[in-house]
Coordinates of C-alpha atoms and ligand atoms in Angstrom, one line a residue:
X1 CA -16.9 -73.6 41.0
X2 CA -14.9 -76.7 39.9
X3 CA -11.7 -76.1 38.1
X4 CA -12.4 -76.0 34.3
X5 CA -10.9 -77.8 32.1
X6 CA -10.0 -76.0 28.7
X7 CA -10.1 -77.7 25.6
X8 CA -11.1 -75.8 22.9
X9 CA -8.3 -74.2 21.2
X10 CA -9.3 -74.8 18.3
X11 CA -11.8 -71.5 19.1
X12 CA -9.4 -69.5 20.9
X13 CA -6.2 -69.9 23.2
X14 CA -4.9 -67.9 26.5
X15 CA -2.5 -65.2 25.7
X16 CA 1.0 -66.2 26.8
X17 CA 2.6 -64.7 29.4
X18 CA 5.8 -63.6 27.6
X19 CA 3.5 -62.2 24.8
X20 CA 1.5 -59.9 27.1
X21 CA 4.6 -58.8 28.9
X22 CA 5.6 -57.4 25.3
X23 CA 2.6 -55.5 24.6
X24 CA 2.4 -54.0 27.3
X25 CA 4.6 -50.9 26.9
X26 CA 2.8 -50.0 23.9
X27 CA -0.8 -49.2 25.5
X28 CA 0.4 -46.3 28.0
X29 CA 4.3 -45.9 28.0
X30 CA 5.0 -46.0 23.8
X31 CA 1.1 -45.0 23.1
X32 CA 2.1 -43.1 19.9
X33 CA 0.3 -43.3 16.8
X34 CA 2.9 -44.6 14.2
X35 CA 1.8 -42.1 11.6
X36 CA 2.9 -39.3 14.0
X37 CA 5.6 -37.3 13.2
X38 CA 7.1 -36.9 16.3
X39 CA 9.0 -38.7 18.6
X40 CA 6.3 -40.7 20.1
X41 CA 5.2 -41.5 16.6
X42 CA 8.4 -42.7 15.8
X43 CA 8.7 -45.0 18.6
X44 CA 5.3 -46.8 18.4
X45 CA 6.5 -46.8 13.7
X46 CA 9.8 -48.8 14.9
X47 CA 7.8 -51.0 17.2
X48 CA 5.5 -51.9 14.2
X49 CA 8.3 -52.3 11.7
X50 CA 10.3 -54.4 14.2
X51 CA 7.2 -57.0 14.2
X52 CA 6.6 -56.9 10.5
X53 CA 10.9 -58.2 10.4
X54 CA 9.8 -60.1 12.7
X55 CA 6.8 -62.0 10.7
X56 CA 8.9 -61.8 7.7
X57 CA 11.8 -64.0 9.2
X58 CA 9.2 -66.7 10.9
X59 CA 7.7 -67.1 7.4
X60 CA 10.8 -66.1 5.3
X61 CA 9.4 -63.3 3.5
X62 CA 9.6 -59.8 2.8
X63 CA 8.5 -56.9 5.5
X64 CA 6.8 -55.9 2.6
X65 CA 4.9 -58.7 2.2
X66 CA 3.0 -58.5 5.3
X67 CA -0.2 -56.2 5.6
X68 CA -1.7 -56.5 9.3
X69 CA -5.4 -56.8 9.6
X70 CA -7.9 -56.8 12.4
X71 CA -7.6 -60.7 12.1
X72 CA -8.3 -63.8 10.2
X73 CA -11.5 -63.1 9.3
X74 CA -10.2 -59.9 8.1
X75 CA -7.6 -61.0 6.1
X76 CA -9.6 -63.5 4.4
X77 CA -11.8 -61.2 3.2
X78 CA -9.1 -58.8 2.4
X79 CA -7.6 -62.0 0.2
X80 CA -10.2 -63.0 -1.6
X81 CA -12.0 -59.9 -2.1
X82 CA -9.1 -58.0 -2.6
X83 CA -7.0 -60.2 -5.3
X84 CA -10.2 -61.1 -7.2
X85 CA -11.3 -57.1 -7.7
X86 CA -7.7 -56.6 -9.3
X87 CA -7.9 -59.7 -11.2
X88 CA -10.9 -58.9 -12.5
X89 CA -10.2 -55.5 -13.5
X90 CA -6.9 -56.6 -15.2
X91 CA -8.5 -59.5 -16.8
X92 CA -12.0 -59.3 -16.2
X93 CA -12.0 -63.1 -14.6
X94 CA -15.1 -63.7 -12.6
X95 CA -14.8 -67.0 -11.0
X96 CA -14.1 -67.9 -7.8
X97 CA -12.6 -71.2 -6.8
X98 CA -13.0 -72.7 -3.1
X99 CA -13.8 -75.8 -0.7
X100 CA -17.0 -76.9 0.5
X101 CA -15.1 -76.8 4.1
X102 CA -13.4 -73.5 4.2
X103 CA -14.3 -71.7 7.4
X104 CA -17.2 -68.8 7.0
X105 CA -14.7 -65.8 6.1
X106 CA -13.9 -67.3 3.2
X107 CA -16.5 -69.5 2.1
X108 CA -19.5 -67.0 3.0
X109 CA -17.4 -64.4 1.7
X110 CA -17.5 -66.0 -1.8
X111 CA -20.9 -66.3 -1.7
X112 CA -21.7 -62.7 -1.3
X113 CA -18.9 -62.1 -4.2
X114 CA -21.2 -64.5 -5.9
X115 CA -24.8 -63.1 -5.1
X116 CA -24.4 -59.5 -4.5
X117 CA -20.8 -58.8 -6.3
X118 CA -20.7 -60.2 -10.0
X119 CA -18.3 -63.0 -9.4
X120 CA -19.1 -66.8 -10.1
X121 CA -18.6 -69.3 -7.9
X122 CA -17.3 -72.5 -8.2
X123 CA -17.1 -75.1 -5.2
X124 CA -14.3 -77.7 -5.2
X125 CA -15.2 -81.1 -3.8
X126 CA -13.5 -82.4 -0.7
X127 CA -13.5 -86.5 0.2
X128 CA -14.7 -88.1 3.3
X129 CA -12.0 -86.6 5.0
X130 CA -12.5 -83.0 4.2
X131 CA -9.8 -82.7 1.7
X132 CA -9.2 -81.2 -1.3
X133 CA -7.6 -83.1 -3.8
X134 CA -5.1 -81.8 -5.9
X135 CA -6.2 -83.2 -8.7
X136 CA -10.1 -81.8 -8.4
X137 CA -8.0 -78.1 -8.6
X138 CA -6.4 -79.0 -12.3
X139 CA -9.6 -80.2 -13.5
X140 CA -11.3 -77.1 -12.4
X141 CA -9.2 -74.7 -12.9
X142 CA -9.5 -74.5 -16.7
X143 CA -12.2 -72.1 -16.5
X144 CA -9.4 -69.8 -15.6
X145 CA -10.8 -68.7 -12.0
X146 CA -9.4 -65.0 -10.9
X147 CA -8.7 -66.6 -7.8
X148 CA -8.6 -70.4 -6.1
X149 CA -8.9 -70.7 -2.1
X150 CA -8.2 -73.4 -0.2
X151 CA -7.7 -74.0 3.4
X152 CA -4.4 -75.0 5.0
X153 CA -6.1 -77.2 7.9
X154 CA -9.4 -77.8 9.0
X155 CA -11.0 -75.8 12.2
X156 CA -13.5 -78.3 12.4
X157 CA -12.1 -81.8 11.8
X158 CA -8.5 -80.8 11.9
X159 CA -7.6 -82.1 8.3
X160 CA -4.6 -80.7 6.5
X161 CA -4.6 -80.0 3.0
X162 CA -1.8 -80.8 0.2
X163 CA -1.4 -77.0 -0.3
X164 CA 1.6 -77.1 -1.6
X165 CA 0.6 -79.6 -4.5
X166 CA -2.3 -77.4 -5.2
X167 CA -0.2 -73.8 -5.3
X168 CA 1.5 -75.8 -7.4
X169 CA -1.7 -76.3 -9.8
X170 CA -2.5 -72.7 -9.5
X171 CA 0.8 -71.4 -10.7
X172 CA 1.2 -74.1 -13.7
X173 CA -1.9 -72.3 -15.0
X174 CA -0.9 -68.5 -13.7
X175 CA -3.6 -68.5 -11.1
X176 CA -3.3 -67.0 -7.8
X177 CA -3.6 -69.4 -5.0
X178 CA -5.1 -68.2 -1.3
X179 CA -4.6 -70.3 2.0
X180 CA -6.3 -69.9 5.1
X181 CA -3.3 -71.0 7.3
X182 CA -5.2 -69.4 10.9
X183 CA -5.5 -72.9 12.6
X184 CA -2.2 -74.5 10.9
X185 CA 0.2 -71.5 12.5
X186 CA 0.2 -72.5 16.1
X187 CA 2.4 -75.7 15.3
X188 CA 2.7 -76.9 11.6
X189 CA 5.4 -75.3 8.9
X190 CA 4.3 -71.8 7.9
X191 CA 7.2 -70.5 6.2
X192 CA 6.0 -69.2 2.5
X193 CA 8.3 -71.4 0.4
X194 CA 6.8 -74.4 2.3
X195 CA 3.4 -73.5 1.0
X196 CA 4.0 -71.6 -2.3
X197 CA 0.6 -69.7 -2.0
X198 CA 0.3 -65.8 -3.2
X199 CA -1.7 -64.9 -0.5
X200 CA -1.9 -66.6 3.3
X201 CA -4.2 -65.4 6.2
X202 CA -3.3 -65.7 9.6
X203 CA -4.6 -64.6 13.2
X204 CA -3.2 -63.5 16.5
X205 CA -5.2 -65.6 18.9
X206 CA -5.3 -68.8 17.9
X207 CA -1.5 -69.2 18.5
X208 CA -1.2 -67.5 22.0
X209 CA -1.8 -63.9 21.1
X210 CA -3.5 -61.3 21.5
X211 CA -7.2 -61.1 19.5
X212 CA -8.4 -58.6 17.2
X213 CA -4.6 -58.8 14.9
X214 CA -4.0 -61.0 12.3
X215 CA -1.5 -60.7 9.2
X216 CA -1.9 -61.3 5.1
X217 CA 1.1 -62.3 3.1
X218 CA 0.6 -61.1 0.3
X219 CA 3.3 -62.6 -2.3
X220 CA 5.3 -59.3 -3.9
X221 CA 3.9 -58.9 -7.5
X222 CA 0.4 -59.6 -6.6
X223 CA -2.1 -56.9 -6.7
X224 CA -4.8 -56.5 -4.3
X225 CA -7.4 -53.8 -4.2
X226 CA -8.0 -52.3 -0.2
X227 CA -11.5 -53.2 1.1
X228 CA -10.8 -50.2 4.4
X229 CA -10.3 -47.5 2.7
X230 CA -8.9 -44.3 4.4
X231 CA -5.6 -43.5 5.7
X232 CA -2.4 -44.8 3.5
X233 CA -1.5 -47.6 6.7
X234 CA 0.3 -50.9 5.8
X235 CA 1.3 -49.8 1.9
X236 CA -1.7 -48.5 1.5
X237 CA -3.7 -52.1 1.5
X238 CA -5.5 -51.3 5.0
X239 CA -6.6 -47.8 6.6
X240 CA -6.8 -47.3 10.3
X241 CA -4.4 -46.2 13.1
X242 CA -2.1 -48.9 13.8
X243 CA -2.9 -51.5 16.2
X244 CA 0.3 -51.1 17.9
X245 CA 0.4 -53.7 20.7
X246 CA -1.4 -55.8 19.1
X247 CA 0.7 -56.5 15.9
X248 CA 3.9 -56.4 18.6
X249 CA 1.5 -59.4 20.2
X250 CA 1.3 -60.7 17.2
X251 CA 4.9 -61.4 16.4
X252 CA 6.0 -62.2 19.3
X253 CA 3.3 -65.1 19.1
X254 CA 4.2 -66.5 15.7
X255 CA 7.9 -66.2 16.5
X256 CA 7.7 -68.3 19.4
X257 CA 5.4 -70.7 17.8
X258 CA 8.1 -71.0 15.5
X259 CA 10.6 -71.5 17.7
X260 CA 8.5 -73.6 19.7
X261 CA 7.0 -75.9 17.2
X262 CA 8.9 -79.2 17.7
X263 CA 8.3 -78.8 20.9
X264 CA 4.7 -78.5 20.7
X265 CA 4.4 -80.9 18.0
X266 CA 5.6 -83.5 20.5
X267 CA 3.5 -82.8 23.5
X268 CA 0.4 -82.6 21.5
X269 CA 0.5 -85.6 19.4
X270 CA 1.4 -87.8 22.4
X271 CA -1.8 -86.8 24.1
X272 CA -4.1 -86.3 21.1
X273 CA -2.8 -90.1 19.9
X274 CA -4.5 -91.2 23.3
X275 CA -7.6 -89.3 23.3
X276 CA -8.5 -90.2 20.2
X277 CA -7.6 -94.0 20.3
X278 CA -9.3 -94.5 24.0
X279 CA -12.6 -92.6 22.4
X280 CA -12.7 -94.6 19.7
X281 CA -12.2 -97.8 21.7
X282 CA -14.6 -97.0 24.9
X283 CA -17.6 -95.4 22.9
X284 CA -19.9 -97.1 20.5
X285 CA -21.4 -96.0 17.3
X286 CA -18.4 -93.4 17.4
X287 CA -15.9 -92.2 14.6
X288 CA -13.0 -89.9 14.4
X289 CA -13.8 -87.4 11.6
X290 CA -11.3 -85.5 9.6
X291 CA -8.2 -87.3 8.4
X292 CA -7.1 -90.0 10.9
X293 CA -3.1 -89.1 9.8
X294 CA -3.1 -86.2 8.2
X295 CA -4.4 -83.7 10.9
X296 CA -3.6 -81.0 13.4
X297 CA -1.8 -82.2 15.8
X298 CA -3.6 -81.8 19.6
X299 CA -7.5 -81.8 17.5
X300 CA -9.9 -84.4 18.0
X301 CA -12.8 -84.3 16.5
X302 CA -15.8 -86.8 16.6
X303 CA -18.8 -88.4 15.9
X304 CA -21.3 -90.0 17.8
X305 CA -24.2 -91.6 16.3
X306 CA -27.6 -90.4 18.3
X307 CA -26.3 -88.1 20.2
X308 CA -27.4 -84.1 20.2
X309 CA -23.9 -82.4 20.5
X310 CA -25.2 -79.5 21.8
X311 CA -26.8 -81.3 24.8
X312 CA -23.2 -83.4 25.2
X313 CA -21.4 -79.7 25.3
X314 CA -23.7 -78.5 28.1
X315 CA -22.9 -81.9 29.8
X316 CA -19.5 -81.3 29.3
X317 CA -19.2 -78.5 30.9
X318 CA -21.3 -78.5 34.0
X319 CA -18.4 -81.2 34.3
X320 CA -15.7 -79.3 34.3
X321 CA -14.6 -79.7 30.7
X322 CA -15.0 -77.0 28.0
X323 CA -14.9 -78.3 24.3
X324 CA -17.0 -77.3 21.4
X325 CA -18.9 -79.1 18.5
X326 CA -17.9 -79.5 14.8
X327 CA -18.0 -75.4 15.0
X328 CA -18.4 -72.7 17.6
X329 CA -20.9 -70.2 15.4
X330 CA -23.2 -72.9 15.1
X331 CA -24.3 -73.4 18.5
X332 CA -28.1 -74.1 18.8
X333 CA -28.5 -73.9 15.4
X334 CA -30.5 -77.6 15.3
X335 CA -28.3 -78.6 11.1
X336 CA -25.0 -80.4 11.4
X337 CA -22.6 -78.0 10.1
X338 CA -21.6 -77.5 6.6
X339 CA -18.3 -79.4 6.9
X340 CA -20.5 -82.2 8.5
X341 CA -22.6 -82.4 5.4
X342 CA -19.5 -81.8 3.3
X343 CA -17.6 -84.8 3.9
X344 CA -20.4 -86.8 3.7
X345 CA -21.8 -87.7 7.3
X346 CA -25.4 -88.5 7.7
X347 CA -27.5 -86.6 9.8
X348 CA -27.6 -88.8 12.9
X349 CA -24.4 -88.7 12.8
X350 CA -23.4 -84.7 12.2
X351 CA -25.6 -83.7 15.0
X352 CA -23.1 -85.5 17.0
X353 CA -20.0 -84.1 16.8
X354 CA -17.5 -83.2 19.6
X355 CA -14.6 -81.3 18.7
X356 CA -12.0 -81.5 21.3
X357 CA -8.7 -79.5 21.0
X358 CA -5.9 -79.2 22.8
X359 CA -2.9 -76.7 23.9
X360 CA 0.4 -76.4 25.4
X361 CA -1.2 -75.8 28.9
X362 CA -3.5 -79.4 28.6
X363 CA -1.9 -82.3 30.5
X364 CA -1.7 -85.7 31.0
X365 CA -4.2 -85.8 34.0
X366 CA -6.7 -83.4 31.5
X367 CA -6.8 -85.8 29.5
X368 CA -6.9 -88.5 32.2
X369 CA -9.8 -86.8 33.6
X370 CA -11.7 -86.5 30.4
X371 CA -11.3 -89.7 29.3
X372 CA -12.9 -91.1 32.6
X373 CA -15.8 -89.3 32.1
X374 CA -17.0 -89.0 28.7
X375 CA -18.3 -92.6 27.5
X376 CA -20.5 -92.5 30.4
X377 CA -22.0 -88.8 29.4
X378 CA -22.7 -90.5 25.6
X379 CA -24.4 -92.8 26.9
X380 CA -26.4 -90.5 29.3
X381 CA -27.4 -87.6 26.3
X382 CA -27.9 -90.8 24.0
X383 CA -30.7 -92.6 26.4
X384 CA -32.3 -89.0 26.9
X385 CA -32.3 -88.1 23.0
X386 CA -33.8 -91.9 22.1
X387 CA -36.2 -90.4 24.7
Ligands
LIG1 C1 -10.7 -68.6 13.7 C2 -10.6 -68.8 12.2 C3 -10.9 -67.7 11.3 C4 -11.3 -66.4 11.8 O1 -10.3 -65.7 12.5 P1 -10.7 -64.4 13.4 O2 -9.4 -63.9 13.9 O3 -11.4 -65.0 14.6 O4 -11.5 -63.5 12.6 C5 -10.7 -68.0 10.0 N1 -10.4 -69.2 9.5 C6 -10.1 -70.2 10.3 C7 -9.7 -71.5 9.8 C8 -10.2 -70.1 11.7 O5 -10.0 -71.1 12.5

C-alpha cells in the first residue's frame, strides 16, 4: 500500500504523542474511580481536578465552569437541551434560536426539541458564506428565544462566525448565547472573555486528543438541567464514572493547543493560502466555499461544478490522499449537504464539494503532491459523470 496522505482533520486528528504519554498511567497504574473513597480514588479525583485547572486556565475560567462530557456531540446536546429545559421552567420560553449551518448535534438536536419536545424553532439565516450575521440575531431575537446557538466556525466550509458580536446581542436582551467552538479550539482564541458566550462545547479529538471526551463551559450563574441522569459526577450536570484518562487527554490537548497556537496558525495558513489559490487557478468551473478571509486556518473547502464528490473521494484515495466532502455523515447520501443548500449553492454544484483539511503533521511536499494530482482527477470524474 502507498503511503496515505491525511487530510481530513477537519473529521478527526492523530492523538499526539505527548498527550498519550499522559494518559497513560491512568488506565492500569492510577485506574481508580474518582468517586472512591480510598486512596486509589483519590488519586485518579486529583488527576481529574488537575485537568479541569487545567481547562479553566486555557480558557480563563472557573474549575467550576467546566462539566466533561463524552464529547462534542455530547455537550451540544447537554447545551442546548440542558439551558433551554431550565429556561423554560423558569420562564416558560419555548423558542429556540440557531443557524441553518450548525453541525447535526445541534441543529438536529433542535429539531427533535421542536417535533417531539414542545420547543419552537426558529432558524437564523446565514449569507453565501455561511455566516450569521449579527444583525439577523437582534432582529430575531425579540421573540425572546430561551436560548440562541450559533457556531464558532464551520466544519464544513471552515467559516468563522462574529460570535463575539452576537453574545453581545444575546446579553443586551438577557438571552443565553451557546457556541459550538469543537472545530475553532485546535488553533483560533478560545478563552471565554474572547467569546462572551454562557455556554461553549468542545471535543477531545479534533485538537490532538483522545476521542470519546469533550468539555461544556458552562458560564457560573447559568442553569442547566442534566440530560444523564445517575450518579452526582461533574456538579451533578453529568452521571457516569469519570472518564479519567480521557479528560487528563483532554487537557493536556487544549493546553498545548494553546500554547501552540501561533505556531500552528503560521504553518497552516502558509500552506492552506497555496492550496486554495493553486485549486482555484488550475481547475475550472471551481470555487472556494466558505468565507475566502474569514476561515479556519489549514481548511479548504470546494466546489466543482459537475463533479460527483463522492466518486472524486474514492479517486482521491485509491491515490493516496484522504479528504472528505462538504461532511463526513453524508457519505453516499446522493443530496448536497445542508450547509451546501444553506449558503446557497446550486445543485450541480453541492454535489461537488471537496473538503480538504489540514494539520500540524501535513507538509509542504503533501501539499505538493496533491496539488499535482488533483486537476487531472476533476477532470477524469467530470468526463465519466457527463457520461
Ligand atoms: C466533530 C464535531 C462535533 C461532534 O463532536 P464529537 O466529539 O464527534 O461528538 C460537533 N460540532 C462540530 C462543529 C464538529 O466539528
Amino acid at each position: 500500500m502507498t503511503e496515505q496522505v491525511y487530510l481530513d482533520h477537519a473529521a478527526t486528528t492523530p492523538v499526539d504523542a505527548r498527550v498519550l504519554e499522559a494518559m497513560l498511567p491512568f488506565f492500569n497504574t492510577s485506574f481508580g474511580n474518582p468517586a472512591s473513597v480510598h486512596r486509589y480514588g483519590q488519586r485518579a479525583e486529583a488527576a481529574v481536578e488537575e485537568a479541569r485547572e487545567r481547562v479553566a486556565a486555557c480558557l480563563r475560567c472557573r474549575p467550576e465552569e467546566i462539566v466533561f462530557t463524552s464529547g462534542g456531540s455530547e455537550s451540544d446536546n447537554l447545551a442546548l437541551r440542558g439551558a433551554a429545559q431550565a429556561k423554560f421552567e423558569q420562564s416558560g420560553r419555548v423558542l429556540i434560536l440557531t443557524s441553518r449551518a450548525e453541525h447535526p448535534a445541534v441543529s438536529k438536536t433542535a429539531v427533535q426539541m421542536c417535533t417531539r419536545e414542545g420547543f419552537r424553532l426558529e432558524w437564523l439565516q446565514v449569507d453565501k458564506y455561511g455566516m450569521v450575521n449579527p444583525q439577523a440575531v437582534e432582529e430575531a431575537i425579540g421573540d425572546q428565544p430561551a436560548i440562541v446557538s450559533v457556531m464558532y466556525a464551520n466544519n464544513e466550509i471552515g467559516t468563522i462566525n462574529p460570535v463575539h458580536e452576537i453574545a453581545e446581542v444575546c446579553h443586551r436582551h438577557h438571552i443565553l448565547f451557546h457556541t459550538d467552538a469543537i472545530q475553532a479550539a485546535t488553533c483560533l482564541p478560545v478563552e471565554t472573555d474572547a467569546l462572551g458566550a454562557d455556554l461553549v462545547s468542545f471535543t477531545g479529538h479534533k485538537l490532538y486528543g483522545p476521542k470519546g471526551v469533550g468539555a461544556l463551559y458552562v458560564r457560573r450563574g447559568t442553569q442547566l438541567l442534566p440530560q444523564v441522569t445517575g450518579g452526582g459526577q461533574e456538579l451533578g450536570l453529568r452521571a457516569g464514572t469519570t472518564n479519567v484518562p480521557a479528560i487528563v487527554g483532554f487537557a493536556k490537548a487544549l493546553q498545548l493547543a494553546v500554547e501552540e497556537r501561533e505556531a500552528r496558525l503560521a504553518h497552516l495558513k502558509l500552506l492552506q493560502g497555496r492550496l486554495i489559490h493553486i485549486v482555484l487557478e488550475k481547475i475550472p468551473d471551481a470555487q472556494l466555499t466558505g468565507h475566502p478571509e474569514a476561515r479556519l486556518p489549514g481548511h479548504a473547502s470546494f466546489a466543482f461544478k459537475d463533479v460527483d464528490g463522492n466518486l472524486l473521494l474514492q479517486m482521491l484515495d485509491s491515490a493516496g490522499f484522504a479528504c472528505s466532502s462538504g461532511s463526513a455523515c453524508k457519505t453516499g447520501s446522493p443530496e448536497p449537504s445542508e450547509v451546501m443548500a444553506a449558503i446557497g449553492l446550486p445543485r450541480a454544484w453541492g454535489l461537488g464539494s471537496l473538503r480538504v483539511t489540514l494539520g500540524s503533521g501535513t507538509t509542504e511536499t503533501h501539499i505538493e503532491a496533491f496539488l499535482s494530482l488533483l486537476p487531472e482527477l476533476v477532470e477524469q470524474v467530470r468526463s465519466l459523470c457527463r457520461g
